[in-house]
């Protein structure tokens, strides 16, 4: 009488578990927006760092506002182009699926930031602008990051923390905090994304 062998059922169970893990991983990846561009984020960091260095030289609040708005006008389209190129390389659509979900989560906090900017400028409350920018942008990144790679919400949380500091620290610290958020953090995060998440 042949002894019972459990090797084959065990091998089948291991194979099935491996297949399920592969399917689960594929579904998770399919539900994530993975076209955040490291190169685009680095470029944004370079522009943010330059604006932070120029901020103390801008003598009036109006000039500082114009400097940062001008930087945003340049940085946003360049970032979008970088995202579009990465999405094209990876075959990820920017009109449907994870990209659409990412955008729906990302944009509302940016709109809130724009509205706050207008209100604070009209009230001449200039010192709250850096904190509002960093906090709202960070909130947008955290919200969108829920549908992207794990590093994205971490990045957003750090931006929110810098924004909170800017809201309560004296104005002399604001160029440094803006430089840390829109400059150094973007540079570091961009390098990380480029290295570990496909460019």
PDB file of C-alpha atoms in Angstrom:
ATOM      1  CA  UNK A   1       0.000   0.000   0.000  1.00  0.00           C
ATOM      2  CA  UNK A   2       1.442   3.379  -1.068  1.00  0.00           C
ATOM      3  CA  UNK A   3       1.875   5.983   1.663  1.00  0.00           C
ATOM      4  CA  UNK A   4      -0.244   9.098   1.355  1.00  0.00           C
ATOM      5  CA  UNK A   5       1.592  12.066  -0.203  1.00  0.00           C
ATOM      6  CA  UNK A   6       0.660  15.622   0.543  1.00  0.00           C
ATOM      7  CA  UNK A   7       3.343  17.160  -1.713  1.00  0.00           C
ATOM      8  CA  UNK A   8       1.115  17.642  -4.762  1.00  0.00           C
ATOM      9  CA  UNK A   9      -1.823  19.295  -2.945  1.00  0.00           C
ATOM     10  CA  UNK A  10       0.655  21.488  -1.101  1.00  0.00           C
ATOM     11  CA  UNK A  11       2.302  22.502  -4.371  1.00  0.00           C
ATOM     12  CA  UNK A  12      -1.093  23.290  -5.894  1.00  0.00           C
ATOM     13  CA  UNK A  13      -2.026  25.402  -2.878  1.00  0.00           C
ATOM     14  CA  UNK A  14       1.256  27.326  -3.106  1.00  0.00           C
ATOM     15  CA  UNK A  15       0.726  27.881  -6.827  1.00  0.00           C
ATOM     16  CA  UNK A  16      -2.833  29.110  -6.258  1.00  0.00           C
ATOM     17  CA  UNK A  17      -1.674  31.444  -3.492  1.00  0.00           C
ATOM     18  CA  UNK A  18       0.999  32.845  -5.804  1.00  0.00           C
ATOM     19  CA  UNK A  19      -1.556  33.417  -8.552  1.00  0.00           C
ATOM     20  CA  UNK A  20      -3.918  35.170  -6.150  1.00  0.00           C
ATOM     21  CA  UNK A  21      -1.112  37.402  -4.903  1.00  0.00           C
ATOM     22  CA  UNK A  22      -0.237  38.315  -8.509  1.00  0.00           C
ATOM     23  CA  UNK A  23      -3.879  39.107  -9.340  1.00  0.00           C
ATOM     24  CA  UNK A  24      -4.262  41.192  -6.179  1.00  0.00           C
ATOM     25  CA  UNK A  25      -1.075  43.141  -6.932  1.00  0.00           C
ATOM     26  CA  UNK A  26      -2.190  43.739 -10.524  1.00  0.00           C
ATOM     27  CA  UNK A  27      -5.574  45.057  -9.383  1.00  0.00           C
ATOM     28  CA  UNK A  28      -3.964  47.371  -6.844  1.00  0.00           C
ATOM     29  CA  UNK A  29      -1.602  48.764  -9.457  1.00  0.00           C
ATOM     30  CA  UNK A  30      -4.444  49.200 -11.928  1.00  0.00           C
ATOM     31  CA  UNK A  31      -6.294  51.297  -9.360  1.00  0.00           C
ATOM     32  CA  UNK A  32      -3.375  53.635  -8.706  1.00  0.00           C
ATOM     33  CA  UNK A  33      -2.274  56.730 -10.557  1.00  0.00           C
ATOM     34  CA  UNK A  34       1.389  55.939 -11.187  1.00  0.00           C
ATOM     35  CA  UNK A  35       2.219  58.688 -13.685  1.00  0.00           C
ATOM     36  CA  UNK A  36       3.415  61.227 -11.110  1.00  0.00           C
ATOM     37  CA  UNK A  37       6.586  62.447 -12.797  1.00  0.00           C
ATOM     38  CA  UNK A  38       9.856  62.517 -10.908  1.00  0.00           C
ATOM     39  CA  UNK A  39      11.454  64.694 -13.577  1.00  0.00           C
ATOM     40  CA  UNK A  40       8.555  67.150 -13.479  1.00  0.00           C
ATOM     41  CA  UNK A  41       8.678  67.301  -9.695  1.00  0.00           C
ATOM     42  CA  UNK A  42      12.429  67.967  -9.776  1.00  0.00           C
ATOM     43  CA  UNK A  43      11.893  70.792 -12.256  1.00  0.00           C
ATOM     44  CA  UNK A  44       9.220  72.255  -9.999  1.00  0.00           C
ATOM     45  CA  UNK A  45      11.690  72.034  -7.110  1.00  0.00           C
ATOM     46  CA  UNK A  46      14.303  73.944  -9.080  1.00  0.00           C
ATOM     47  CA  UNK A  47      11.806  76.698  -9.886  1.00  0.00           C
ATOM     48  CA  UNK A  48      10.553  76.798  -6.284  1.00  0.00           C
ATOM     49  CA  UNK A  49      14.087  77.033  -4.929  1.00  0.00           C
ATOM     50  CA  UNK A  50      14.869  79.931  -7.285  1.00  0.00           C
ATOM     51  CA  UNK A  51      11.688  81.757  -6.251  1.00  0.00           C
ATOM     52  CA  UNK A  52      12.517  81.271  -2.575  1.00  0.00           C
ATOM     53  CA  UNK A  53      15.979  82.756  -3.093  1.00  0.00           C
ATOM     54  CA  UNK A  54      14.479  85.744  -4.927  1.00  0.00           C
ATOM     55  CA  UNK A  55      11.705  86.348  -2.384  1.00  0.00           C
ATOM     56  CA  UNK A  56      13.772  88.482   0.042  1.00  0.00           C
ATOM     57  CA  UNK A  57      14.817  90.668  -2.900  1.00  0.00           C
ATOM     58  CA  UNK A  58      11.203  91.430  -3.812  1.00  0.00           C
ATOM     59  CA  UNK A  59      10.651  94.542  -1.749  1.00  0.00           C
ATOM     60  CA  UNK A  60       6.866  94.628  -1.489  1.00  0.00           C
ATOM     61  CA  UNK A  61       4.172  92.035  -0.801  1.00  0.00           C
ATOM     62  CA  UNK A  62       2.744  92.653  -4.266  1.00  0.00           C
ATOM     63  CA  UNK A  63       6.081  91.816  -5.874  1.00  0.00           C
ATOM     64  CA  UNK A  64       6.454  88.674  -3.784  1.00  0.00           C
ATOM     65  CA  UNK A  65       2.963  87.617  -4.825  1.00  0.00           C
ATOM     66  CA  UNK A  66       3.788  88.256  -8.484  1.00  0.00           C
ATOM     67  CA  UNK A  67       7.023  86.271  -8.139  1.00  0.00           C
ATOM     68  CA  UNK A  68       5.298  83.181  -6.741  1.00  0.00           C
ATOM     69  CA  UNK A  69       2.311  83.375  -9.066  1.00  0.00           C
ATOM     70  CA  UNK A  70       4.694  83.702 -12.013  1.00  0.00           C
ATOM     71  CA  UNK A  71       6.606  80.659 -10.774  1.00  0.00           C
ATOM     72  CA  UNK A  72       3.366  78.689 -10.548  1.00  0.00           C
ATOM     73  CA  UNK A  73       2.346  79.758 -14.070  1.00  0.00           C
ATOM     74  CA  UNK A  74       5.607  78.296 -15.382  1.00  0.00           C
ATOM     75  CA  UNK A  75       5.774  75.218 -13.124  1.00  0.00           C
ATOM     76  CA  UNK A  76       2.225  73.888 -13.534  1.00  0.00           C
ATOM     77  CA  UNK A  77       2.257  73.448 -17.345  1.00  0.00           C
ATOM     78  CA  UNK A  78       5.746  71.927 -17.243  1.00  0.00           C
ATOM     79  CA  UNK A  79       4.612  69.451 -14.582  1.00  0.00           C
ATOM     80  CA  UNK A  80       1.520  68.526 -16.600  1.00  0.00           C
ATOM     81  CA  UNK A  81       3.643  67.933 -19.701  1.00  0.00           C
ATOM     82  CA  UNK A  82       5.980  65.685 -17.689  1.00  0.00           C
ATOM     83  CA  UNK A  83       3.014  63.717 -16.307  1.00  0.00           C
ATOM     84  CA  UNK A  84       1.530  63.334 -19.795  1.00  0.00           C
ATOM     85  CA  UNK A  85       4.813  62.001 -21.164  1.00  0.00           C
ATOM     86  CA  UNK A  86       5.189  59.492 -18.352  1.00  0.00           C
ATOM     87  CA  UNK A  87       1.592  58.373 -18.778  1.00  0.00           C
ATOM     88  CA  UNK A  88       2.149  57.910 -22.506  1.00  0.00           C
ATOM     89  CA  UNK A  89       5.240  55.795 -21.870  1.00  0.00           C
ATOM     90  CA  UNK A  90       3.424  53.590 -19.376  1.00  0.00           C
ATOM     91  CA  UNK A  91       0.202  53.372 -21.381  1.00  0.00           C
ATOM     92  CA  UNK A  92      -1.882  54.976 -18.617  1.00  0.00           C
ATOM     93  CA  UNK A  93      -4.825  57.118 -19.727  1.00  0.00           C
ATOM     94  CA  UNK A  94      -5.125  60.605 -18.252  1.00  0.00           C
ATOM     95  CA  UNK A  95      -8.830  60.852 -19.059  1.00  0.00           C
ATOM     96  CA  UNK A  96     -10.235  57.819 -17.283  1.00  0.00           C
ATOM     97  CA  UNK A  97      -9.582  55.424 -14.414  1.00  0.00           C
ATOM     98  CA  UNK A  98      -6.985  56.240 -11.765  1.00  0.00           C
ATOM     99  CA  UNK A  99      -5.944  59.540 -13.370  1.00  0.00           C
ATOM    100  CA  UNK A 100      -9.498  60.862 -13.260  1.00  0.00           C
ATOM    101  CA  UNK A 101      -9.900  59.745  -9.641  1.00  0.00           C
ATOM    102  CA  UNK A 102      -6.568  61.361  -8.729  1.00  0.00           C
ATOM    103  CA  UNK A 103      -7.600  64.643 -10.360  1.00  0.00           C
ATOM    104  CA  UNK A 104     -11.013  64.691  -8.664  1.00  0.00           C
ATOM    105  CA  UNK A 105      -9.287  64.285  -5.286  1.00  0.00           C
ATOM    106  CA  UNK A 106      -6.426  66.685  -6.065  1.00  0.00           C
ATOM    107  CA  UNK A 107      -8.163  69.707  -7.581  1.00  0.00           C
ATOM    108  CA  UNK A 108     -10.668  70.824  -4.876  1.00  0.00           C
ATOM    109  CA  UNK A 109      -7.970  71.771  -2.357  1.00  0.00           C
ATOM    110  CA  UNK A 110      -6.157  73.728  -5.082  1.00  0.00           C
ATOM    111  CA  UNK A 111      -9.353  75.646  -5.836  1.00  0.00           C
ATOM    112  CA  UNK A 112      -9.700  76.355  -2.117  1.00  0.00           C
ATOM    113  CA  UNK A 113      -6.132  77.662  -2.099  1.00  0.00           C
ATOM    114  CA  UNK A 114      -6.829  79.954  -5.043  1.00  0.00           C
ATOM    115  CA  UNK A 115      -9.964  81.337  -3.370  1.00  0.00           C
ATOM    116  CA  UNK A 116      -8.094  81.884  -0.110  1.00  0.00           C
ATOM    117  CA  UNK A 117      -5.342  83.699  -2.007  1.00  0.00           C
ATOM    118  CA  UNK A 118      -7.841  86.111  -3.555  1.00  0.00           C
ATOM    119  CA  UNK A 119      -9.555  86.714  -0.209  1.00  0.00           C
ATOM    120  CA  UNK A 120      -6.297  87.266   1.694  1.00  0.00           C
ATOM    121  CA  UNK A 121      -4.931  89.627  -0.964  1.00  0.00           C
ATOM    122  CA  UNK A 122      -8.162  91.644  -0.950  1.00  0.00           C
ATOM    123  CA  UNK A 123      -7.893  91.897   2.838  1.00  0.00           C
ATOM    124  CA  UNK A 124      -4.159  92.731   2.597  1.00  0.00           C
ATOM    125  CA  UNK A 125      -3.339  89.840   4.937  1.00  0.00           C
ATOM    126  CA  UNK A 126      -0.095  89.022   3.184  1.00  0.00           C
ATOM    127  CA  UNK A 127       1.566  87.087   5.997  1.00  0.00           C
ATOM    128  CA  UNK A 128      -0.948  84.234   5.801  1.00  0.00           C
ATOM    129  CA  UNK A 129      -0.352  83.536   2.109  1.00  0.00           C
ATOM    130  CA  UNK A 130       2.662  81.178   2.461  1.00  0.00           C
ATOM    131  CA  UNK A 131       0.869  79.076   5.064  1.00  0.00           C
ATOM    132  CA  UNK A 132      -2.304  78.938   2.981  1.00  0.00           C
ATOM    133  CA  UNK A 133      -0.376  77.929  -0.156  1.00  0.00           C
ATOM    134  CA  UNK A 134       1.620  75.172   1.513  1.00  0.00           C
ATOM    135  CA  UNK A 135      -1.331  73.831   3.504  1.00  0.00           C
ATOM    136  CA  UNK A 136      -3.808  73.754   0.599  1.00  0.00           C
ATOM    137  CA  UNK A 137      -1.283  72.325  -1.831  1.00  0.00           C
ATOM    138  CA  UNK A 138      -0.254  69.723   0.724  1.00  0.00           C
ATOM    139  CA  UNK A 139      -3.895  68.809   1.316  1.00  0.00           C
ATOM    140  CA  UNK A 140      -4.348  68.384  -2.441  1.00  0.00           C
ATOM    141  CA  UNK A 141      -1.313  66.098  -2.627  1.00  0.00           C
ATOM    142  CA  UNK A 142      -2.503  64.009   0.333  1.00  0.00           C
ATOM    143  CA  UNK A 143      -5.985  63.618  -1.184  1.00  0.00           C
ATOM    144  CA  UNK A 144      -4.700  62.713  -4.623  1.00  0.00           C
ATOM    145  CA  UNK A 145      -2.002  60.560  -3.099  1.00  0.00           C
ATOM    146  CA  UNK A 146      -4.629  58.221  -1.698  1.00  0.00           C
ATOM    147  CA  UNK A 147      -4.943  56.980  -5.300  1.00  0.00           C
ATOM    148  CA  UNK A 148      -1.234  56.965  -6.126  1.00  0.00           C
ATOM    149  CA  UNK A 149       2.001  55.440  -4.860  1.00  0.00           C
ATOM    150  CA  UNK A 150       2.565  55.449  -1.086  1.00  0.00           C
ATOM    151  CA  UNK A 151       5.206  58.174  -1.137  1.00  0.00           C
ATOM    152  CA  UNK A 152       2.783  60.796  -2.483  1.00  0.00           C
ATOM    153  CA  UNK A 153       0.621  61.241   0.657  1.00  0.00           C
ATOM    154  CA  UNK A 154       3.775  61.322   2.783  1.00  0.00           C
ATOM    155  CA  UNK A 155       5.037  64.170   0.611  1.00  0.00           C
ATOM    156  CA  UNK A 156       1.707  65.975   1.026  1.00  0.00           C
ATOM    157  CA  UNK A 157       1.726  65.545   4.781  1.00  0.00           C
ATOM    158  CA  UNK A 158       5.153  67.176   5.006  1.00  0.00           C
ATOM    159  CA  UNK A 159       3.861  70.105   2.944  1.00  0.00           C
ATOM    160  CA  UNK A 160       0.895  70.526   5.300  1.00  0.00           C
ATOM    161  CA  UNK A 161       3.288  70.512   8.276  1.00  0.00           C
ATOM    162  CA  UNK A 162       5.393  73.255   6.680  1.00  0.00           C
ATOM    163  CA  UNK A 163       2.229  75.227   5.980  1.00  0.00           C
ATOM    164  CA  UNK A 164       1.170  74.935   9.601  1.00  0.00           C
ATOM    165  CA  UNK A 165       4.567  76.285  10.650  1.00  0.00           C
ATOM    166  CA  UNK A 166       4.222  79.195   8.227  1.00  0.00           C
ATOM    167  CA  UNK A 167       0.842  80.128   9.674  1.00  0.00           C
ATOM    168  CA  UNK A 168       2.282  80.584  13.164  1.00  0.00           C
ATOM    169  CA  UNK A 169       5.930  81.536  12.669  1.00  0.00           C
ATOM    170  CA  UNK A 170       7.076  85.114  11.958  1.00  0.00           C
ATOM    171  CA  UNK A 171       7.223  86.363   8.350  1.00  0.00           C
ATOM    172  CA  UNK A 172      11.016  86.319   8.322  1.00  0.00           C
ATOM    173  CA  UNK A 173      10.826  82.516   8.177  1.00  0.00           C
ATOM    174  CA  UNK A 174       8.422  82.407   5.228  1.00  0.00           C
ATOM    175  CA  UNK A 175      10.997  82.418   2.395  1.00  0.00           C
ATOM    176  CA  UNK A 176      12.769  79.502   4.089  1.00  0.00           C
ATOM    177  CA  UNK A 177       9.549  77.559   4.563  1.00  0.00           C
ATOM    178  CA  UNK A 178       8.439  78.204   0.982  1.00  0.00           C
ATOM    179  CA  UNK A 179      11.858  77.116  -0.211  1.00  0.00           C
ATOM    180  CA  UNK A 180      11.681  73.977   1.916  1.00  0.00           C
ATOM    181  CA  UNK A 181       8.216  73.063   0.604  1.00  0.00           C
ATOM    182  CA  UNK A 182       8.197  74.130  -3.016  1.00  0.00           C
ATOM    183  CA  UNK A 183      11.946  73.691  -3.426  1.00  0.00           C
ATOM    184  CA  UNK A 184      13.786  71.116  -1.320  1.00  0.00           C
ATOM    185  CA  UNK A 185      10.856  68.746  -0.728  1.00  0.00           C
ATOM    186  CA  UNK A 186      10.025  68.704  -4.435  1.00  0.00           C
ATOM    187  CA  UNK A 187      13.642  67.997  -5.308  1.00  0.00           C
ATOM    188  CA  UNK A 188      13.925  65.123  -2.836  1.00  0.00           C
ATOM    189  CA  UNK A 189      10.561  63.625  -3.700  1.00  0.00           C
ATOM    190  CA  UNK A 190      11.248  63.981  -7.420  1.00  0.00           C
ATOM    191  CA  UNK A 191      14.523  62.093  -7.119  1.00  0.00           C
ATOM    192  CA  UNK A 192      12.758  59.351  -5.141  1.00  0.00           C
ATOM    193  CA  UNK A 193       9.973  58.987  -7.722  1.00  0.00           C
ATOM    194  CA  UNK A 194      12.434  59.027 -10.611  1.00  0.00           C
ATOM    195  CA  UNK A 195      14.541  56.327  -8.999  1.00  0.00           C
ATOM    196  CA  UNK A 196      11.913  53.979  -7.590  1.00  0.00           C
ATOM    197  CA  UNK A 197       8.773  54.640  -9.636  1.00  0.00           C
ATOM    198  CA  UNK A 198       9.842  54.738 -13.254  1.00  0.00           C
ATOM    199  CA  UNK A 199      10.966  58.283 -13.879  1.00  0.00           C
TER     200      UNK A 199
END
